[in-house]
Amino acid sequence: MKFDTLIIGGGLAGLTCGIRLQQNGRRCAIISNGQSALDFSSGSLDLLNCLPNGGQVCDLPQGLAQFVQAQPQHPYSLLGVDCVLQQAVQFERLAQQLSLNLKHGGTNNHLRLTPLGSLRPTWLSPASVPTFDCDEKMLSPQKVAVLGIEGFNDFQPQLLCDNMQRLPHFQQWQLHFAYLHIPELDHLRNDAREFRSINISQALEHKLNFQQLVAELKKVAAGAKIAFLPACFGLDNDDFLQQLQQACGIKLFELPTLPPSLLGIRQHRLLQKAFEQAGGIMMKGDSVLRAEMTATQVTALYTRLNEEVALSAEHYVLASGSFFSNGLVASFDQIIEPIFGLDLFKQEQRSQWTHHRFAASQPYQQFGAKINARCQAIKQQQVVENLYAIGAVVGGYDAIHQGCGSGVAVVTALAAAEQILQGETQ
């Protein structure tokens, strides 16, 4: 089977790259084992949150300019600030076109409220989550109800309230917490493993007791005009949440729960649907076993479901993720990129893989494939001309402590797609 581009990995980076290529008439296939970090994400997308000195980033162009000077190995430094900002704008346009229902963006970060009651800077957030401007120090008085669901342990409203009350932003807010009693969820309470956000959403989407749920919301909100809920109301989008809001007359916001996260799952489904509607082929439940290569070219891939049939393409994109999805594999004494054997940013000695403080930036989080300024992968110090590496499989950055994981995914995805498209038109 032959394609214009074969993409390994169906997460944020792989799908973004595939959608861009399909929209420009390229025939793409994505090989996906079905596991994506998107399903565990908050739904907010970070471009850059933190400077090397620990300072928070509000102005993105200014923050990026300072950041790349101190982080020469970071993908943003390789691509250049202008490219990063350009591709960020392109993704915002794509998100609007695909109706991902994201807000903010532009050249400034905003603050999103986390499920633990802290405020975290970020770039784009789902329209249904509570967010605030970076320069807001004390918010105007509000009466807010934080509502959990009886028996649902993946969202703790009391903890959220307690931590919010410690922040100066919420000093003038009247906060109280309560729990929704929803009888139609009783069958899930018998097994804690089944009482998760996905199962709750599936049980509620039939709206068998919609008016009863509206009445319960009004009662426990106790006169509050704003309520925060766990993201359990709507598996594919926030339409159900909006219907609840209209029926009860209370402004409803949702917060991500412990994984699996409906906010991330919604984005994953929308992106996958957009790729397939554009003509892309999803090879779901499959994984690459091996690659055939020359010194500077990939010539074919063989997968678990196509062990004897070569999959070939003009271009290949590695978007296989990091350790979470086996894009990188660690044994006791070594770390490898298992498909192509690419050169990696890594520490050779195992003692240097981790920091003794658990909360510190861990060195292994920066391990990953080496790329050049065109996102082309490097093997044995040579550029593999038709292989691009994007997203979490790329090394040289700490997605968690720098707050840039989603940004690196979409920026490298769109930059690689642009290189492929330019190369085919030359």
GROMACS .gro file of C-alpha atoms in nm:
model
  426
    1MET     CA    1   0.000   0.000   0.000
    2LYS     CA    2   0.134   0.337  -0.099
    3PHE     CA    3   0.050   0.680   0.038
    4ASP     CA    4   0.178   1.033   0.005
    5THR     CA    5   0.247   1.047   0.380
    6LEU     CA    6   0.239   0.785   0.654
    7ILE     CA    7   0.200   0.916   1.009
    8ILE     CA    8   0.284   0.703   1.311
    9GLY     CA    9   0.069   0.810   1.603
   10GLY     CA   10  -0.287   0.940   1.628
   11GLY     CA   11  -0.256   1.196   1.907
   12LEU     CA   12  -0.265   1.574   1.892
   13ALA     CA   13   0.051   1.606   1.681
   14GLY     CA   14  -0.025   1.324   1.436
   15LEU     CA   15  -0.386   1.428   1.378
   16THR     CA   16  -0.300   1.796   1.339
   17CYS     CA   17  -0.033   1.716   1.080
   18GLY     CA   18  -0.262   1.472   0.899
   19ILE     CA   19  -0.552   1.718   0.882
   20ARG     CA   20  -0.329   1.990   0.738
   21LEU     CA   21  -0.191   1.756   0.472
   22GLN     CA   22  -0.530   1.610   0.381
   23GLN     CA   23  -0.679   1.956   0.345
   24ASN     CA   24  -0.407   2.029   0.091
   25GLY     CA   25  -0.481   1.722  -0.120
   26ARG     CA   26  -0.224   1.477   0.017
   27ARG     CA   27  -0.323   1.114   0.072
   28CYS     CA   28  -0.237   1.027   0.431
   29ALA     CA   29  -0.277   0.734   0.666
   30ILE     CA   30  -0.231   0.737   1.042
   31ILE     CA   31  -0.113   0.422   1.215
   32SER     CA   32  -0.257   0.438   1.566
   33ASN     CA   33  -0.257   0.190   1.850
   34GLY     CA   34  -0.556   0.376   1.994
   35GLN     CA   35  -0.374   0.520   2.294
   36SER     CA   36  -0.340   0.899   2.305
   37ALA     CA   37  -0.233   1.135   2.581
   38LEU     CA   38  -0.521   1.358   2.465
   39ASP     CA   39  -0.764   1.125   2.643
   40PHE     CA   40  -0.593   1.210   2.971
   41SER     CA   41  -0.544   1.585   2.915
   42SER     CA   42  -0.713   1.886   3.073
   43GLY     CA   43  -0.839   2.008   2.734
   44SER     CA   44  -0.633   2.328   2.765
   45LEU     CA   45  -0.336   2.374   2.532
   46ASP     CA   46  -0.010   2.524   2.659
   47LEU     CA   47   0.225   2.710   2.426
   48LEU     CA   48   0.472   2.830   2.692
   49ASN     CA   49   0.394   2.883   3.058
   50CYS     CA   50   0.723   2.918   3.240
   51LEU     CA   51   1.065   3.079   3.186
   52PRO     CA   52   1.387   2.907   3.295
   53ASN     CA   53   1.405   3.136   3.600
   54GLY     CA   54   1.060   3.017   3.710
   55GLY     CA   55   0.873   3.329   3.601
   56GLN     CA   56   0.527   3.287   3.450
   57VAL     CA   57   0.474   3.383   3.087
   58CYS     CA   58   0.192   3.624   3.008
   59ASP     CA   59   0.314   3.794   2.690
   60LEU     CA   60   0.393   3.505   2.456
   61PRO     CA   61   0.618   3.677   2.196
   62GLN     CA   62   0.825   3.837   2.472
   63GLY     CA   63   0.838   3.514   2.673
   64LEU     CA   64   0.939   3.306   2.372
   65ALA     CA   65   1.218   3.551   2.282
   66GLN     CA   66   1.363   3.521   2.634
   67PHE     CA   67   1.306   3.147   2.646
   68VAL     CA   68   1.487   3.045   2.327
   69GLN     CA   69   1.800   3.232   2.431
   70ALA     CA   70   1.827   3.016   2.741
   71GLN     CA   71   1.714   2.687   2.580
   72PRO     CA   72   1.910   2.634   2.255
   73GLN     CA   73   1.812   2.265   2.225
   74HIS     CA   74   1.438   2.331   2.261
   75PRO     CA   75   1.228   2.268   1.946
   76TYR     CA   76   1.114   2.630   1.961
   77SER     CA   77   1.478   2.741   1.938
   78LEU     CA   78   1.540   2.518   1.637
   79LEU     CA   79   1.231   2.643   1.454
   80GLY     CA   80   1.268   3.008   1.557
   81VAL     CA   81   1.026   3.236   1.740
   82ASP     CA   82   0.868   3.369   1.420
   83CYS     CA   83   0.788   3.017   1.301
   84VAL     CA   84   0.645   2.920   1.641
   85LEU     CA   85   0.414   3.222   1.649
   86GLN     CA   86   0.312   3.173   1.286
   87GLN     CA   87   0.220   2.809   1.339
   88ALA     CA   88   0.036   2.897   1.661
   89VAL     CA   89  -0.184   3.134   1.461
   90GLN     CA   90  -0.238   2.862   1.200
   91PHE     CA   91  -0.353   2.621   1.469
   92GLU     CA   92  -0.595   2.874   1.614
   93ARG     CA   93  -0.749   2.910   1.267
   94LEU     CA   94  -0.765   2.533   1.229
   95ALA     CA   95  -0.927   2.494   1.572
   96GLN     CA   96  -1.192   2.748   1.479
   97GLN     CA   97  -1.254   2.577   1.145
   98LEU     CA   98  -1.293   2.239   1.317
   99SER     CA   99  -1.521   2.380   1.591
  100LEU     CA  100  -1.293   2.268   1.873
  101ASN     CA  101  -1.471   2.534   2.083
  102LEU     CA  102  -1.155   2.690   2.230
  103LYS     CA  103  -1.123   3.041   2.373
  104HIS     CA  104  -0.849   3.299   2.434
  105GLY     CA  105  -0.531   3.239   2.230
  106GLY     CA  106  -0.358   3.528   2.060
  107THR     CA  107  -0.036   3.673   2.200
  108ASN     CA  108  -0.123   3.647   2.571
  109ASN     CA  109  -0.169   3.355   2.806
  110HIS     CA  110  -0.467   3.346   3.039
  111LEU     CA  111  -0.525   3.169   3.371
  112ARG     CA  112  -0.736   2.856   3.399
  113LEU     CA  113  -0.872   2.716   3.722
  114THR     CA  114  -0.745   2.364   3.791
  115PRO     CA  115  -0.946   2.091   3.968
  116LEU     CA  116  -0.720   2.140   4.272
  117GLY     CA  117  -0.808   2.508   4.303
  118SER     CA  118  -0.491   2.665   4.165
  119LEU     CA  119  -0.454   2.904   3.872
  120ARG     CA  120  -0.235   2.792   3.585
  121PRO     CA  121  -0.130   2.999   3.282
  122THR     CA  122  -0.221   2.851   2.945
  123TRP     CA  123  -0.274   2.946   2.580
  124LEU     CA  124  -0.608   2.797   2.470
  125SER     CA  125  -0.887   2.653   2.682
  126PRO     CA  126  -1.225   2.490   2.618
  127ALA     CA  127  -1.501   2.751   2.620
  128SER     CA  128  -1.675   2.564   2.902
  129VAL     CA  129  -1.398   2.591   3.164
  130PRO     CA  130  -1.347   2.885   3.406
  131THR     CA  131  -1.066   3.118   3.293
  132PHE     CA  132  -0.936   3.460   3.392
  133ASP     CA  133  -0.705   3.727   3.253
  134CYS     CA  134  -0.342   3.709   3.362
  135ASP     CA  135  -0.345   4.060   3.507
  136GLU     CA  136  -0.653   4.006   3.725
  137LYS     CA  137  -0.546   4.007   4.091
  138MET     CA  138  -0.879   4.017   4.276
  139LEU     CA  139  -1.202   3.916   4.109
  140SER     CA  140  -1.531   4.095   4.165
  141PRO     CA  141  -1.766   3.940   4.425
  142GLN     CA  142  -1.952   3.630   4.311
  143LYS     CA  143  -2.158   3.359   4.478
  144VAL     CA  144  -2.029   3.030   4.340
  145ALA     CA  145  -2.130   2.671   4.406
  146VAL     CA  146  -1.875   2.393   4.352
  147LEU     CA  147  -2.075   2.077   4.291
  148GLY     CA  148  -1.954   1.721   4.296
  149ILE     CA  149  -2.147   1.401   4.236
  150GLU     CA  150  -2.230   1.167   4.523
  151GLY     CA  151  -1.985   0.875   4.524
  152PHE     CA  152  -1.767   1.016   4.246
  153ASN     CA  153  -1.414   1.036   4.385
  154ASP     CA  154  -1.237   1.172   4.075
  155PHE     CA  155  -1.346   1.527   4.161
  156GLN     CA  156  -1.322   1.674   4.511
  157PRO     CA  157  -1.528   1.993   4.554
  158GLN     CA  158  -1.427   2.058   4.916
  159LEU     CA  159  -1.057   2.050   4.828
  160LEU     CA  160  -1.122   2.282   4.533
  161CYS     CA  161  -1.307   2.532   4.753
  162ASP     CA  162  -1.045   2.523   5.028
  163ASN     CA  163  -0.760   2.593   4.787
  164MET     CA  164  -0.947   2.865   4.600
  165GLN     CA  165  -1.012   3.049   4.925
  166ARG     CA  166  -0.636   3.067   4.985
  167LEU     CA  167  -0.583   3.268   4.664
  168PRO     CA  168  -0.619   3.648   4.665
  169HIS     CA  169  -0.817   3.631   4.339
  170PHE     CA  170  -1.115   3.472   4.516
  171GLN     CA  171  -1.111   3.660   4.847
  172GLN     CA  172  -1.439   3.836   4.766
  173TRP     CA  173  -1.614   3.524   4.641
  174GLN     CA  174  -1.874   3.337   4.843
  175LEU     CA  175  -1.787   2.973   4.784
  176HIS     CA  176  -1.971   2.666   4.899
  177PHE     CA  177  -1.956   2.302   4.796
  178ALA     CA  178  -2.225   2.039   4.771
  179TYR     CA  179  -2.296   1.707   4.604
  180LEU     CA  180  -2.553   1.624   4.339
  181HIS     CA  181  -2.774   1.326   4.410
  182ILE     CA  182  -2.843   1.159   4.071
  183PRO     CA  183  -3.042   0.834   4.115
  184GLU     CA  184  -2.987   0.720   3.756
  185LEU     CA  185  -2.618   0.673   3.840
  186ASP     CA  186  -2.688   0.431   4.125
  187HIS     CA  187  -2.606   0.127   3.913
  188LEU     CA  188  -2.250   0.259   3.869
  189ARG     CA  189  -2.180   0.299   4.240
  190ASN     CA  190  -2.146  -0.075   4.296
  191ASP     CA  191  -1.806  -0.077   4.124
  192ALA     CA  192  -1.572   0.221   4.171
  193ARG     CA  193  -1.388   0.121   3.853
  194GLU     CA  194  -1.707   0.184   3.656
  195PHE     CA  195  -1.792   0.512   3.827
  196ARG     CA  196  -1.582   0.729   3.596
  197SER     CA  197  -1.648   1.040   3.390
  198ILE     CA  198  -1.712   0.847   3.066
  199ASN     CA  199  -1.962   0.611   3.228
  200ILE     CA  200  -2.144   0.898   3.397
  201SER     CA  201  -2.170   1.089   3.070
  202GLN     CA  202  -2.301   0.785   2.886
  203ALA     CA  203  -2.563   0.725   3.155
  204LEU     CA  204  -2.684   1.087   3.152
  205GLU     CA  205  -2.692   1.147   2.777
  206HIS     CA  206  -3.024   0.963   2.743
  207LYS     CA  207  -3.184   1.243   2.953
  208LEU     CA  208  -3.425   1.000   3.119
  209ASN     CA  209  -3.455   1.229   3.423
  210PHE     CA  210  -3.347   1.565   3.280
  211GLN     CA  211  -3.597   1.778   3.473
  212GLN     CA  212  -3.509   1.596   3.793
  213LEU     CA  213  -3.141   1.679   3.733
  214VAL     CA  214  -3.229   2.044   3.670
  215ALA     CA  215  -3.424   2.058   3.995
  216GLU     CA  216  -3.135   1.900   4.185
  217LEU     CA  217  -2.889   2.152   4.040
  218LYS     CA  218  -3.106   2.444   4.148
  219LYS     CA  219  -3.147   2.302   4.497
  220VAL     CA  220  -2.779   2.234   4.576
  221ALA     CA  221  -2.662   2.556   4.408
  222ALA     CA  222  -2.850   2.733   4.690
  223GLY     CA  223  -2.900   3.060   4.505
  224ALA     CA  224  -2.557   3.076   4.340
  225LYS     CA  225  -2.555   3.222   3.990
  226ILE     CA  226  -2.237   3.035   3.894
  227ALA     CA  227  -2.159   2.666   3.946
  228PHE     CA  228  -1.848   2.457   3.878
  229LEU     CA  229  -1.908   2.092   3.785
  230PRO     CA  230  -1.685   1.796   3.700
  231ALA     CA  231  -1.660   1.738   3.324
  232CYS     CA  232  -1.909   1.452   3.313
  233PHE     CA  233  -2.192   1.610   3.114
  234GLY     CA  234  -2.150   1.537   2.743
  235LEU     CA  235  -1.917   1.283   2.585
  236ASP     CA  236  -1.883   1.437   2.238
  237ASN     CA  237  -1.928   1.809   2.317
  238ASP     CA  238  -2.067   2.047   2.580
  239ASP     CA  239  -2.418   2.066   2.430
  240PHE     CA  240  -2.570   1.878   2.726
  241LEU     CA  241  -2.401   2.120   2.967
  242GLN     CA  242  -2.543   2.416   2.773
  243GLN     CA  243  -2.891   2.263   2.782
  244LEU     CA  244  -2.861   2.221   3.159
  245GLN     CA  245  -2.746   2.580   3.191
  246GLN     CA  246  -3.040   2.712   2.992
  247ALA     CA  247  -3.289   2.502   3.188
  248CYS     CA  248  -3.164   2.589   3.537
  249GLY     CA  249  -3.066   2.951   3.478
  250ILE     CA  250  -2.723   2.906   3.638
  251LYS     CA  251  -2.395   2.978   3.457
  252LEU     CA  252  -2.227   2.637   3.445
  253PHE     CA  253  -1.857   2.570   3.402
  254GLU     CA  254  -1.681   2.234   3.396
  255LEU     CA  255  -1.343   2.124   3.525
  256PRO     CA  256  -1.139   1.821   3.419
  257THR     CA  257  -1.148   1.515   3.641
  258LEU     CA  258  -0.888   1.252   3.705
  259PRO     CA  259  -0.826   1.054   3.382
  260PRO     CA  260  -0.996   0.966   3.161
  261SER     CA  261  -1.082   1.329   3.086
  262LEU     CA  262  -1.391   1.411   2.881
  263LEU     CA  263  -1.243   1.747   2.782
  264GLY     CA  264  -0.948   1.574   2.615
  265ILE     CA  265  -1.158   1.291   2.474
  266ARG     CA  266  -1.387   1.541   2.300
  267GLN     CA  267  -1.088   1.702   2.127
  268HIS     CA  268  -0.948   1.362   2.027
  269ARG     CA  269  -1.278   1.258   1.870
  270LEU     CA  270  -1.326   1.587   1.686
  271LEU     CA  271  -0.974   1.580   1.542
  272GLN     CA  272  -1.004   1.217   1.436
  273LYS     CA  273  -1.343   1.284   1.275
  274ALA     CA  274  -1.200   1.584   1.088
  275PHE     CA  275  -0.907   1.378   0.957
  276GLU     CA  276  -1.134   1.102   0.829
  277GLN     CA  277  -1.385   1.346   0.678
  278ALA     CA  278  -1.096   1.506   0.488
  279GLY     CA  279  -1.024   1.165   0.334
  280GLY     CA  280  -0.753   1.042   0.567
  281ILE     CA  281  -0.727   0.674   0.660
  282MET     CA  282  -0.708   0.571   1.025
  283MET     CA  283  -0.533   0.237   1.079
  284LYS     CA  284  -0.670   0.187   1.429
  285GLY     CA  285  -0.541  -0.075   1.670
  286ASP     CA  286  -0.221  -0.117   1.473
  287SER     CA  287   0.144  -0.053   1.555
  288VAL     CA  288   0.466  -0.042   1.356
  289LEU     CA  289   0.693  -0.342   1.399
  290ARG     CA  290   0.987  -0.237   1.184
  291ALA     CA  291   1.107   0.000   0.916
  292GLU     CA  292   1.315  -0.047   0.605
  293MET     CA  293   1.568   0.231   0.551
  294THR     CA  294   1.867   0.340   0.351
  295ALA     CA  295   2.121   0.574   0.507
  296THR     CA  296   1.908   0.883   0.445
  297GLN     CA  297   1.560   0.757   0.347
  298VAL     CA  298   1.278   0.549   0.490
  299THR     CA  299   1.149   0.312   0.223
  300ALA     CA  300   0.877   0.105   0.393
  301LEU     CA  301   0.701   0.019   0.717
  302TYR     CA  302   0.564  -0.313   0.840
  303THR     CA  303   0.295  -0.319   1.107
  304ARG     CA  304   0.143  -0.575   1.341
  305LEU     CA  305  -0.161  -0.609   1.112
  306ASN     CA  306   0.047  -0.590   0.794
  307GLU     CA  307   0.351  -0.800   0.874
  308GLU     CA  308   0.398  -0.918   0.516
  309VAL     CA  309   0.264  -0.616   0.326
  310ALA     CA  310   0.491  -0.316   0.297
  311LEU     CA  311   0.341   0.027   0.363
  312SER     CA  312   0.529   0.290   0.167
  313ALA     CA  313   0.510   0.666   0.120
  314GLU     CA  314   0.698   0.966  -0.006
  315HIS     CA  315   0.714   1.107   0.345
  316TYR     CA  316   0.693   0.962   0.695
  317VAL     CA  317   0.601   1.144   1.016
  318LEU     CA  318   0.688   1.004   1.358
  319ALA     CA  319   0.431   1.126   1.611
  320SER     CA  320   0.448   0.824   1.841
  321GLY     CA  321   0.468   1.015   2.170
  322SER     CA  322   0.704   0.963   2.458
  323PHE     CA  323   0.728   0.689   2.722
  324PHE     CA  324   0.352   0.696   2.790
  325SER     CA  325   0.267   0.557   2.446
  326ASN     CA  326   0.593   0.368   2.383
  327GLY     CA  327   0.729   0.624   2.140
  328LEU     CA  328   1.036   0.595   2.361
  329VAL     CA  329   1.119   0.270   2.537
  330ALA     CA  330   1.329   0.238   2.851
  331SER     CA  331   1.498  -0.079   2.968
  332PHE     CA  332   1.711  -0.103   3.280
  333ASP     CA  333   2.019   0.054   3.125
  334GLN     CA  334   1.915   0.221   2.798
  335ILE     CA  335   1.650   0.431   2.629
  336ILE     CA  336   1.573   0.392   2.259
  337GLU     CA  337   1.336   0.511   1.989
  338PRO     CA  338   1.218   0.162   1.888
  339ILE     CA  339   1.107   0.200   1.524
  340PHE     CA  340   1.391   0.382   1.349
  341GLY     CA  341   1.665   0.385   1.613
  342LEU     CA  342   1.694   0.763   1.596
  343ASP     CA  343   1.956   0.970   1.775
  344LEU     CA  344   1.822   1.089   2.110
  345PHE     CA  345   1.869   1.366   2.359
  346LYS     CA  346   1.941   1.159   2.669
  347GLN     CA  347   2.179   1.093   2.955
  348GLU     CA  348   2.367   0.769   2.910
  349GLN     CA  349   2.412   0.690   3.280
  350ARG     CA  350   2.098   0.564   3.452
  351SER     CA  351   2.181   0.762   3.767
  352GLN     CA  352   2.135   1.081   3.562
  353TRP     CA  353   1.787   0.995   3.436
  354THR     CA  354   1.608   1.122   3.746
  355HIS     CA  355   1.635   1.390   4.012
  356HIS     CA  356   1.617   1.283   4.377
  357ARG     CA  357   1.337   1.533   4.445
  358PHE     CA  358   1.009   1.398   4.309
  359ALA     CA  359   0.863   1.743   4.234
  360ALA     CA  360   1.174   1.865   4.051
  361SER     CA  361   1.212   1.869   3.675
  362GLN     CA  362   1.315   1.514   3.590
  363PRO     CA  363   1.593   1.479   3.329
  364TYR     CA  364   1.419   1.191   3.150
  365GLN     CA  365   1.132   1.424   3.063
  366GLN     CA  366   1.363   1.599   2.815
  367PHE     CA  367   1.472   1.276   2.645
  368GLY     CA  368   1.361   1.229   2.286
  369ALA     CA  369   1.452   1.235   1.918
  370LYS     CA  370   1.686   1.491   1.771
  371ILE     CA  371   1.552   1.701   1.484
  372ASN     CA  372   1.677   1.987   1.269
  373ALA     CA  373   1.510   2.319   1.192
  374ARG     CA  374   1.284   2.148   0.934
  375CYS     CA  375   1.165   1.885   1.188
  376GLN     CA  376   1.359   1.614   1.002
  377ALA     CA  377   1.478   1.330   1.223
  378ILE     CA  378   1.845   1.246   1.271
  379LYS     CA  379   2.000   0.898   1.281
  380GLN     CA  380   2.369   0.832   1.332
  381GLN     CA  381   2.427   1.207   1.295
  382GLN     CA  382   2.271   1.208   0.948
  383VAL     CA  383   1.942   1.370   0.850
  384VAL     CA  384   1.678   1.120   0.736
  385GLU     CA  385   1.542   1.326   0.448
  386ASN     CA  386   1.186   1.194   0.430
  387LEU     CA  387   1.127   1.132   0.801
  388TYR     CA  388   0.990   1.403   1.030
  389ALA     CA  389   0.958   1.379   1.410
  390ILE     CA  390   0.692   1.585   1.586
  391GLY     CA  391   0.529   1.618   1.926
  392ALA     CA  392   0.626   1.434   2.243
  393VAL     CA  393   0.873   1.199   2.075
  394VAL     CA  394   1.100   1.501   2.013
  395GLY     CA  395   1.361   1.574   2.281
  396GLY     CA  396   1.518   1.883   2.429
  397TYR     CA  397   1.226   2.013   2.634
  398ASP     CA  398   1.027   1.948   2.952
  399ALA     CA  399   0.658   1.961   2.864
  400ILE     CA  400   0.542   1.966   3.226
  401HIS     CA  401   0.770   2.220   3.393
  402GLN     CA  402   0.801   2.449   3.091
  403GLY     CA  403   0.431   2.422   3.009
  404CYS     CA  404   0.477   2.371   2.637
  405GLY     CA  405   0.375   2.015   2.554
  406SER     CA  406   0.066   2.094   2.349
  407GLY     CA  407   0.241   2.386   2.184
  408VAL     CA  408   0.534   2.174   2.072
  409ALA     CA  409   0.286   1.916   1.938
  410VAL     CA  410   0.086   2.153   1.719
  411VAL     CA  411   0.377   2.378   1.617
  412THR     CA  412   0.603   2.091   1.505
  413ALA     CA  413   0.306   1.917   1.341
  414LEU     CA  414   0.218   2.219   1.128
  415ALA     CA  415   0.583   2.303   1.059
  416ALA     CA  416   0.648   1.948   0.936
  417ALA     CA  417   0.334   1.957   0.720
  418GLU     CA  418   0.451   2.285   0.570
  419GLN     CA  419   0.790   2.137   0.487
  420ILE     CA  420   0.625   1.838   0.319
  421LEU     CA  421   0.392   2.059   0.118
  422GLN     CA  422   0.671   2.294   0.014
  423GLY     CA  423   0.894   2.004  -0.086
  424GLU     CA  424   0.624   1.860  -0.313
  425THR     CA  425   0.564   2.191  -0.488
  426GLN     CA  426   0.930   2.266  -0.561
   0.00000   0.00000   0.00000
